Short mmCIF file of C-alpha atoms and ligand atoms in Angstrom, two decimals:
data_model
loop_
_atom_site.label_atom_id
_atom_site.label_comp_id
_atom_site.label_asym_id
_atom_site.label_seq_id
_atom_site.Cartn_x
_atom_site.Cartn_y
_atom_site.Cartn_z
CA MET A 21 -20.65 14.81 122.57
CA SER A 22 -19.44 17.82 124.52
CA ILE A 23 -21.95 20.41 125.72
CA ARG A 24 -21.41 23.60 123.73
CA LEU A 25 -22.86 27.10 123.60
CA ALA A 26 -22.98 29.58 120.73
CA THR A 27 -24.43 33.06 121.22
CA ALA A 28 -25.26 35.97 118.93
CA GLY A 29 -26.82 39.38 119.41
CA GLU A 30 -25.96 43.06 119.57
CA SER A 31 -26.66 45.29 122.54
CA HIS A 32 -29.44 47.27 120.79
CA GLY A 33 -30.41 44.68 118.16
CA PRO A 34 -33.74 42.83 118.34
CA ALA A 35 -32.59 40.01 120.65
CA LEU A 36 -29.81 37.92 122.13
CA VAL A 37 -29.70 34.37 120.86
CA GLY A 38 -28.25 31.20 122.35
CA ILE A 39 -27.93 27.65 121.03
CA LEU A 40 -26.87 24.88 123.43
CA THR A 41 -25.91 21.56 121.93
CA GLY A 42 -25.01 18.26 123.56
CA LEU A 43 -27.38 18.62 126.53
CA PRO A 44 -28.76 15.29 127.74
CA ALA A 45 -32.45 14.55 127.21
CA GLY A 46 -34.92 14.59 130.10
CA LEU A 47 -33.46 17.54 131.99
CA GLU A 48 -36.26 19.48 133.61
CA LEU A 49 -35.83 23.25 133.28
CA ASP A 50 -37.54 25.83 135.46
CA ARG A 51 -38.47 28.95 133.51
CA ASP A 52 -38.84 31.02 136.70
CA ALA A 53 -35.35 30.02 137.88
CA ILE A 54 -33.84 31.09 134.53
CA ASP A 55 -35.77 34.39 134.53
CA SER A 56 -34.78 34.99 138.14
CA ASP A 57 -31.07 34.70 137.21
CA LEU A 58 -31.69 37.07 134.30
CA ALA A 59 -33.29 39.54 136.75
CA ARG A 60 -30.38 39.15 139.20
CA ARG A 61 -27.96 40.06 136.37
CA GLN A 62 -29.92 43.24 135.68
CA ALA A 63 -29.96 44.34 139.30
CA GLY A 64 -27.21 45.60 141.56
CA TYR A 65 -25.84 48.82 142.92
CA GLY A 66 -24.60 51.27 140.27
CA ARG A 67 -26.47 49.90 137.25
CA SER A 68 -27.80 52.28 134.58
CA PRO A 69 -31.46 53.15 133.80
CA ARG A 70 -31.21 50.79 130.78
CA GLN A 71 -32.01 48.02 133.24
CA GLN A 72 -35.42 49.59 133.88
CA ILE A 73 -36.20 49.39 130.16
CA GLU A 74 -35.17 45.75 129.85
CA GLN A 75 -37.09 42.95 131.58
CA ASP A 76 -35.15 39.96 130.47
CA ARG A 77 -37.07 36.75 129.95
CA ILE A 78 -36.09 33.55 128.22
CA GLU A 79 -38.10 32.41 125.20
CA VAL A 80 -37.26 28.87 124.13
CA LEU A 81 -37.61 28.12 120.43
CA ALA A 82 -36.37 24.54 120.17
CA GLY A 83 -35.06 21.56 122.10
CA LEU A 84 -37.59 21.65 124.95
CA ARG A 85 -41.02 20.03 125.29
CA HIS A 86 -43.26 20.51 128.31
CA GLY A 87 -40.25 21.77 130.27
CA ARG A 88 -37.91 18.86 129.53
CA THR A 89 -34.94 18.84 127.18
CA LEU A 90 -35.20 16.59 124.14
CA GLY A 91 -31.47 15.93 123.70
CA THR A 92 -31.61 18.16 120.60
CA PRO A 93 -30.18 21.69 120.25
CA LEU A 94 -31.81 24.02 122.76
CA ALA A 95 -32.39 27.39 121.07
CA PHE A 96 -33.52 30.48 122.95
CA VAL A 97 -33.81 34.25 122.66
CA VAL A 98 -33.80 37.06 125.20
CA ARG A 99 -35.38 40.11 123.57
CA ASN A 100 -33.91 43.61 123.80
CA LEU A 101 -36.92 45.77 124.64
CA ASP A 102 -34.75 48.89 124.07
CA HIS A 103 -34.54 47.88 120.39
CA ARG A 104 -37.79 49.77 119.78
CA ASN A 105 -35.73 52.99 120.14
CA TRP A 106 -33.13 51.71 117.68
CA THR A 107 -35.17 50.17 114.86
CA TRP A 108 -33.68 52.53 112.26
CA GLY A 109 -30.19 52.72 113.82
CA MET A 110 -29.80 48.95 114.28
CA SER A 111 -31.83 47.79 111.27
CA ALA A 112 -30.33 44.58 109.85
CA TRP A 113 -31.10 45.73 106.31
CA PRO A 114 -30.61 49.22 104.82
CA PRO A 115 -33.36 51.14 106.67
CA ASP A 116 -36.37 52.65 104.93
CA GLY A 117 -37.42 56.26 105.48
CA GLU A 118 -35.83 59.14 107.35
CA PRO A 119 -33.36 58.44 110.17
CA GLN A 120 -35.17 58.27 113.48
CA GLY A 121 -34.55 57.16 117.05
CA LYS A 122 -31.07 56.32 118.35
CA GLY A 123 -27.92 55.23 116.56
CA THR A 124 -28.51 57.33 113.44
CA ARG A 125 -25.13 59.09 113.41
CA PRO A 126 -21.75 57.31 113.24
CA VAL A 127 -19.74 57.23 116.47
CA THR A 128 -16.17 58.45 115.86
CA LEU A 129 -14.90 59.11 119.42
CA PRO A 130 -13.33 55.88 120.75
CA ARG A 131 -13.39 55.34 124.53
CA PRO A 132 -10.14 54.32 126.23
CA GLY A 133 -10.69 50.93 127.86
CA HIS A 134 -13.50 49.85 125.51
CA ALA A 135 -13.55 47.86 122.27
CA ASP A 136 -13.91 51.02 120.18
CA LEU A 137 -10.44 51.73 118.75
CA ALA A 138 -9.09 48.17 118.56
CA GLY A 139 -12.44 47.01 117.11
CA VAL A 140 -12.63 49.54 114.25
CA LEU A 141 -8.98 48.99 113.35
CA LYS A 142 -9.24 45.21 113.41
CA TYR A 143 -12.48 44.92 111.42
CA GLY A 144 -11.99 47.96 109.16
CA LEU A 145 -15.13 49.71 110.45
CA GLY A 146 -16.08 53.35 109.88
CA ASP A 147 -18.52 53.56 112.79
CA VAL A 148 -17.41 52.68 116.33
CA ARG A 149 -20.99 51.48 116.98
CA ASP A 150 -20.30 48.49 114.73
CA ALA A 151 -17.66 47.38 117.26
CA LEU A 152 -19.22 48.38 120.57
CA GLU A 153 -22.62 46.79 119.97
CA ARG A 154 -21.29 43.24 120.25
CA ALA A 155 -18.43 44.04 122.62
CA SER A 156 -21.00 45.37 125.11
CA ALA A 157 -21.73 43.15 128.08
CA ARG A 158 -25.43 43.09 127.19
CA HIS A 159 -24.97 39.65 125.67
CA THR A 160 -23.91 38.27 129.03
CA ALA A 161 -27.69 37.81 129.43
CA ALA A 162 -27.45 34.87 127.00
CA HIS A 163 -24.59 33.40 129.05
CA VAL A 164 -26.59 33.79 132.25
CA ALA A 165 -29.53 31.92 130.69
CA ALA A 166 -27.15 29.13 129.59
CA GLY A 167 -25.59 29.11 133.07
CA ALA A 168 -29.04 28.63 134.59
CA VAL A 169 -29.51 25.56 132.38
CA ALA A 170 -26.09 24.29 133.51
CA LYS A 171 -27.14 24.82 137.14
CA SER A 172 -30.23 22.64 136.53
CA LEU A 173 -27.96 19.82 135.35
CA LEU A 174 -25.59 20.29 138.29
CA ALA A 175 -28.54 20.36 140.71
CA ARG A 176 -29.35 16.79 139.64
CA VAL A 177 -26.03 15.73 141.20
CA GLU A 178 -26.30 18.11 144.15
CA VAL A 179 -23.72 20.64 143.01
CA ALA A 180 -24.60 24.26 143.85
CA VAL A 181 -22.80 27.34 142.48
CA ARG A 182 -23.07 30.83 143.93
CA GLY A 183 -21.34 34.11 143.07
CA GLU A 184 -21.25 37.32 145.08
CA PRO A 185 -19.17 40.46 145.40
CA VAL A 186 -16.36 40.46 147.94
CA ASP A 187 -16.92 43.08 150.67
CA VAL A 188 -20.27 44.55 149.56
CA GLU A 189 -20.15 47.42 152.07
CA ALA A 190 -16.79 48.77 150.82
CA LEU A 191 -17.94 48.22 147.23
CA ARG A 192 -21.08 50.30 147.74
CA GLN A 193 -19.08 53.10 149.33
CA ARG A 194 -16.69 53.09 146.38
CA ILE A 195 -19.64 53.21 143.96
CA ASP A 196 -21.19 56.15 145.86
CA ALA A 197 -17.85 57.99 145.70
CA ALA A 198 -17.53 57.26 141.97
CA ARG A 199 -21.09 58.41 141.29
CA ALA A 200 -20.51 61.67 143.20
CA GLU A 201 -17.50 62.33 140.97
CA ARG A 202 -19.40 61.21 137.82
CA ASP A 203 -16.80 58.45 137.60
CA THR A 204 -16.93 54.62 137.51
CA ALA A 205 -15.80 51.83 139.83
CA GLY A 206 -14.72 48.19 139.68
CA GLY A 207 -14.42 45.47 142.32
CA VAL A 208 -13.81 41.82 143.09
CA ILE A 209 -16.32 38.93 143.01
CA GLU A 210 -16.07 35.38 144.32
CA VAL A 211 -17.78 32.23 143.07
CA ARG A 212 -18.03 29.07 145.18
CA ALA A 213 -19.19 25.64 144.05
CA ASP A 214 -20.25 23.04 146.61
CA GLY A 215 -20.58 19.32 146.09
CA VAL A 216 -18.00 18.88 143.31
CA PRO A 217 -16.31 15.49 143.80
CA PRO A 218 -12.62 14.85 143.13
CA GLY A 219 -12.00 14.19 139.44
CA LEU A 220 -13.43 16.93 137.19
CA GLY A 221 -10.81 18.21 134.74
CA THR A 222 -7.43 16.64 134.04
CA TYR A 223 -3.70 17.28 134.01
CA ALA A 224 -3.43 15.28 130.78
CA ALA A 225 -3.83 18.26 128.43
CA ARG A 226 -3.41 21.94 129.16
CA GLU A 227 -6.72 22.94 127.54
CA ASP A 228 -8.67 20.45 129.68
CA ARG A 229 -7.35 21.57 133.07
CA LEU A 230 -10.31 22.66 135.21
CA ASP A 231 -8.43 25.68 136.59
CA GLY A 232 -7.51 26.72 133.04
CA ARG A 233 -11.08 26.38 131.79
CA LEU A 234 -12.49 28.33 134.72
CA ALA A 235 -9.88 31.07 134.33
CA ALA A 236 -10.56 31.34 130.58
CA ALA A 237 -14.32 31.48 131.15
CA LEU A 238 -13.99 34.21 133.79
CA MET A 239 -11.37 36.16 131.83
CA GLY A 240 -13.73 35.97 128.85
CA ILE A 241 -16.24 38.19 130.67
CA GLN A 242 -16.06 41.88 129.77
CA ALA A 243 -13.97 44.03 132.13
CA VAL A 244 -12.47 41.09 134.07
CA LYS A 245 -8.73 41.72 134.35
CA GLY A 246 -7.61 39.22 136.98
CA VAL A 247 -8.63 35.71 138.08
CA GLU A 248 -7.53 33.77 141.16
CA ILE A 249 -8.13 30.14 142.05
CA GLY A 250 -8.21 29.69 145.83
CA ASP A 251 -5.67 31.96 147.52
CA GLY A 252 -4.17 32.70 144.10
CA PHE A 253 -1.74 35.64 144.17
CA ALA A 254 -1.33 35.48 147.96
CA LEU A 255 0.18 31.98 147.66
CA ALA A 256 3.18 33.45 145.84
CA GLY A 257 4.30 35.16 149.06
CA LEU A 258 4.02 32.09 151.33
CA PHE A 259 6.35 29.18 152.05
CA GLY A 260 5.24 25.79 150.80
CA SER A 261 4.54 24.58 154.33
CA GLN A 262 2.03 27.42 154.73
CA ALA A 263 0.49 27.18 151.27
CA HIS A 264 -0.67 23.58 150.84
CA ASP A 265 -3.74 21.83 152.21
CA GLU A 266 -2.84 18.89 154.46
CA ILE A 267 -4.65 15.61 153.75
CA LEU A 268 -6.66 14.03 156.58
CA THR A 269 -7.51 10.35 156.95
CA ASP A 270 -11.00 10.78 155.49
CA LEU A 271 -9.25 12.33 152.45
CA SER A 272 -10.62 15.80 153.27
CA ARG A 273 -8.24 18.74 153.78
CA ALA A 274 -7.24 20.77 156.81
CA SER A 275 -7.56 23.98 154.75
CA ASN A 276 -8.60 24.99 151.21
CA ARG A 277 -5.98 27.39 149.92
CA ALA A 278 -5.95 25.58 146.56
CA GLY A 279 -9.61 26.53 146.02
CA GLY A 280 -10.62 22.91 145.46
CA ILE A 281 -8.37 22.26 142.44
CA GLU A 282 -4.98 20.53 142.24
CA ALA A 283 -3.18 19.64 139.00
CA GLY A 284 -6.14 20.89 137.00
CA ILE A 285 -8.49 18.42 138.75
CA SER A 286 -11.15 19.11 141.36
CA ASN A 287 -10.00 17.60 144.68
CA GLY A 288 -13.34 17.37 146.50
CA GLU A 289 -13.04 20.62 148.44
CA GLU A 290 -15.22 23.62 147.68
CA ILE A 291 -14.25 25.28 144.38
CA VAL A 292 -13.37 28.92 145.11
CA VAL A 293 -12.50 31.40 142.36
CA ARG A 294 -12.28 35.18 142.31
CA ALA A 295 -12.34 37.71 139.49
CA ALA A 296 -11.28 41.37 139.51
CA MET A 297 -13.32 43.83 137.44
CA LYS A 298 -11.77 47.07 136.24
CA PRO A 299 -13.71 50.37 136.52
CA LEU A 300 -16.10 50.61 133.54
CA PRO A 301 -14.72 52.55 130.58
CA THR A 302 -17.69 54.78 129.64
CA LEU A 303 -17.14 57.95 131.65
CA MET A 304 -19.45 60.92 132.09
CA LYS A 305 -16.24 63.00 132.43
CA PRO A 306 -14.55 61.54 129.35
CA LEU A 307 -10.83 60.93 128.88
CA ARG A 308 -8.72 62.21 126.00
CA SER A 309 -9.28 60.55 122.66
CA VAL A 310 -9.21 61.38 118.97
CA ASP A 311 -12.03 62.08 116.52
CA LEU A 312 -11.52 59.33 113.95
CA ALA A 313 -13.41 61.39 111.34
CA THR A 314 -11.03 64.39 111.54
CA GLY A 315 -7.89 63.08 113.29
CA GLU A 316 -8.25 65.98 115.76
CA PRO A 317 -7.94 65.61 119.55
CA ALA A 318 -11.35 65.09 121.15
CA GLN A 319 -13.02 63.73 124.25
CA ALA A 320 -14.24 60.13 124.23
CA LEU A 321 -17.86 59.13 123.60
CA VAL A 322 -20.30 59.71 126.45
CA GLU A 323 -23.37 57.49 126.47
CA ARG A 324 -25.73 56.02 129.03
CA SER A 325 -23.73 53.62 131.15
CA ASP A 326 -23.41 51.86 134.48
CA VAL A 327 -21.35 53.43 137.28
CA ALA A 328 -20.42 49.87 138.28
CA ALA A 329 -21.59 46.37 137.42
CA VAL A 330 -19.80 44.29 140.03
CA GLU A 331 -22.97 42.70 141.44
CA ALA A 332 -24.00 41.84 137.87
CA LEU A 333 -20.54 40.38 137.27
CA ALA A 334 -21.07 38.07 140.25
CA VAL A 335 -24.15 36.63 138.50
CA VAL A 336 -22.39 36.38 135.12
CA ALA A 337 -19.35 34.73 136.74
CA GLU A 338 -21.60 32.30 138.62
CA ALA A 339 -23.13 31.32 135.27
CA ALA A 340 -19.66 30.93 133.70
CA VAL A 341 -18.42 28.68 136.52
CA ALA A 342 -21.62 26.62 136.44
CA TRP A 343 -21.27 26.26 132.68
CA GLU A 344 -17.66 25.07 132.87
CA LEU A 345 -18.43 22.63 135.69
CA ALA A 346 -21.38 21.21 133.74
CA VAL A 347 -19.19 20.82 130.64
CA ALA A 348 -16.40 19.14 132.65
CA ALA A 349 -18.91 16.87 134.42
CA HIS A 350 -20.59 15.89 131.16
CA ASP A 351 -17.18 15.33 129.52
CA LYS A 352 -16.40 12.87 132.33
CA PHE A 353 -19.75 11.14 132.79
CA GLY A 354 -21.45 11.58 129.41
CA GLY A 355 -25.03 10.43 129.05
CA ASP A 356 -27.61 10.97 126.31
CA SER A 357 -30.27 11.12 128.99
CA VAL A 358 -30.00 12.89 132.30
CA ASP A 359 -30.61 9.58 134.11
CA ASP A 360 -27.56 8.09 132.35
CA PHE A 361 -25.50 11.08 133.45
CA VAL A 362 -26.66 10.86 137.08
CA GLY A 363 -26.17 7.07 137.11
CA ALA A 364 -22.56 7.38 135.87
CA TRP A 365 -21.86 10.13 138.43
CA ARG A 366 -23.17 7.97 141.29
CA ALA A 367 -21.29 4.85 140.13
CA TYR A 368 -18.07 6.85 140.11
CA LEU A 369 -18.71 8.24 143.62
CA ASP A 370 -19.27 4.65 144.78
CA ARG A 371 -15.98 3.55 143.21
CA ILE A 372 -13.92 6.25 144.90
CA GLY A 373 -15.96 5.98 148.12
CA TRP A 374 -16.62 9.71 148.22
CA GLN A 375 -19.44 11.18 150.29
CA PRO A 376 -20.69 14.65 149.29
CA ARG A 377 -19.82 16.97 152.23
C1 FMN B 13 -22.31 43.01 133.55
C2 FMN B 13 -21.43 44.01 132.89
C3 FMN B 13 -21.93 45.28 132.62
C4 FMN B 13 -21.12 46.24 132.00
N1 FMN B 13 -21.65 47.49 131.78
C5 FMN B 13 -20.85 48.43 131.21
C6 FMN B 13 -21.33 49.76 131.02
O1 FMN B 13 -22.49 50.11 131.33
N2 FMN B 13 -20.49 50.68 130.49
C7 FMN B 13 -19.21 50.37 130.12
O2 FMN B 13 -18.49 51.23 129.65
N3 FMN B 13 -18.73 49.12 130.27
C8 FMN B 13 -19.51 48.16 130.81
N4 FMN B 13 -19.01 46.89 130.99
C9 FMN B 13 -17.61 46.60 130.59
C10 FMN B 13 -17.36 46.64 129.09
O3 FMN B 13 -18.27 45.81 128.39
C11 FMN B 13 -15.90 46.22 128.81
O4 FMN B 13 -15.02 46.99 129.59
C12 FMN B 13 -15.57 46.43 127.33
O5 FMN B 13 -16.34 45.52 126.54
C13 FMN B 13 -14.08 46.23 127.00
O6 FMN B 13 -13.64 44.93 127.31
P1 FMN B 13 -12.53 44.66 128.41
O7 FMN B 13 -12.83 45.55 129.58
O8 FMN B 13 -12.67 43.21 128.75
O9 FMN B 13 -11.19 45.00 127.82
C14 FMN B 13 -19.79 45.92 131.62
C15 FMN B 13 -19.29 44.64 131.89
C16 FMN B 13 -20.09 43.69 132.53
C17 FMN B 13 -19.53 42.32 132.81
#
């Protein structure tokens, strides 16, 4: 059975929800490690005051006993503490009493670059809030929690995954400049995975290529508009003799321009992927839009928002890469118990004679 994740939850609803199925039994989870990734996602230069309201923590509802997975669906929630200000506005059922708190009036001013216009048209909605609440990146918290679980599985076979922004100094300067202009900024992040042996992913089917799965997972994160594996776009300008990674007698490579993946399969080198994030669409100096209630020209919605979330993206992207590597590893090695999974991994490394570097 493949490892799968389903999530639910709106940005200002009561909670984010995740259900992981197919996880092997006997995997020890560390609550502090999961909460620490959730805290890393909330931090970072340029984040909004919302992050001071939220203190994300995982609450596990099923699938775990005394810190070990049971091999049954793992269900968890991360509560939205800000929901207390939105109990009327985000009530699941028709609310009782007078409107109070936030979200009481329909939003009719779609923001360029956000889900607002495409969302209301697609789903036939009268209130932009009905689109933006789920499109918001708030629910990346559920993905980060799932990524932390994936990292626990990968840690059992000594694979480590780490994401960080590229060129933090320049990024911070760009964020300062954006803030001074009441504008927003984007940036580039990089995720590296160490200890991945040759053989995860396949060329046999397009949807199972490891590079394709990683690109889809990263592209699936809000505001990511470009993904590179290894030297990516730069390779297009090189000659073949400059672009490929020569093979040495111990089967390692003289360079790693491929980012650790050839033909959709990990090749034993470090996995290196990058993602480009666009500047965030909610602007304090809004762009031109239209009031959907009147059809008249208007300025787009202004609401509390990050100036940049590139450092948060690094954490979300790390979780996405860890998730996809765990899925690809479990697809290859299987195992109803974590010991079965680790045993199959080790037997395979013995067969190919590969030493973790
Ligand atoms: C961690 C993270 C935080 C984000 N925070 C904001 C934000 O505060 N304001 C905003 O307008 N967009 C924010 N975004 C981006 C929007 O969610 C995204 O641009 C929007 O959903 C439209 O999707 P698209 O950019 O992929 O087309 C954030 C994205 C991420 C990954």
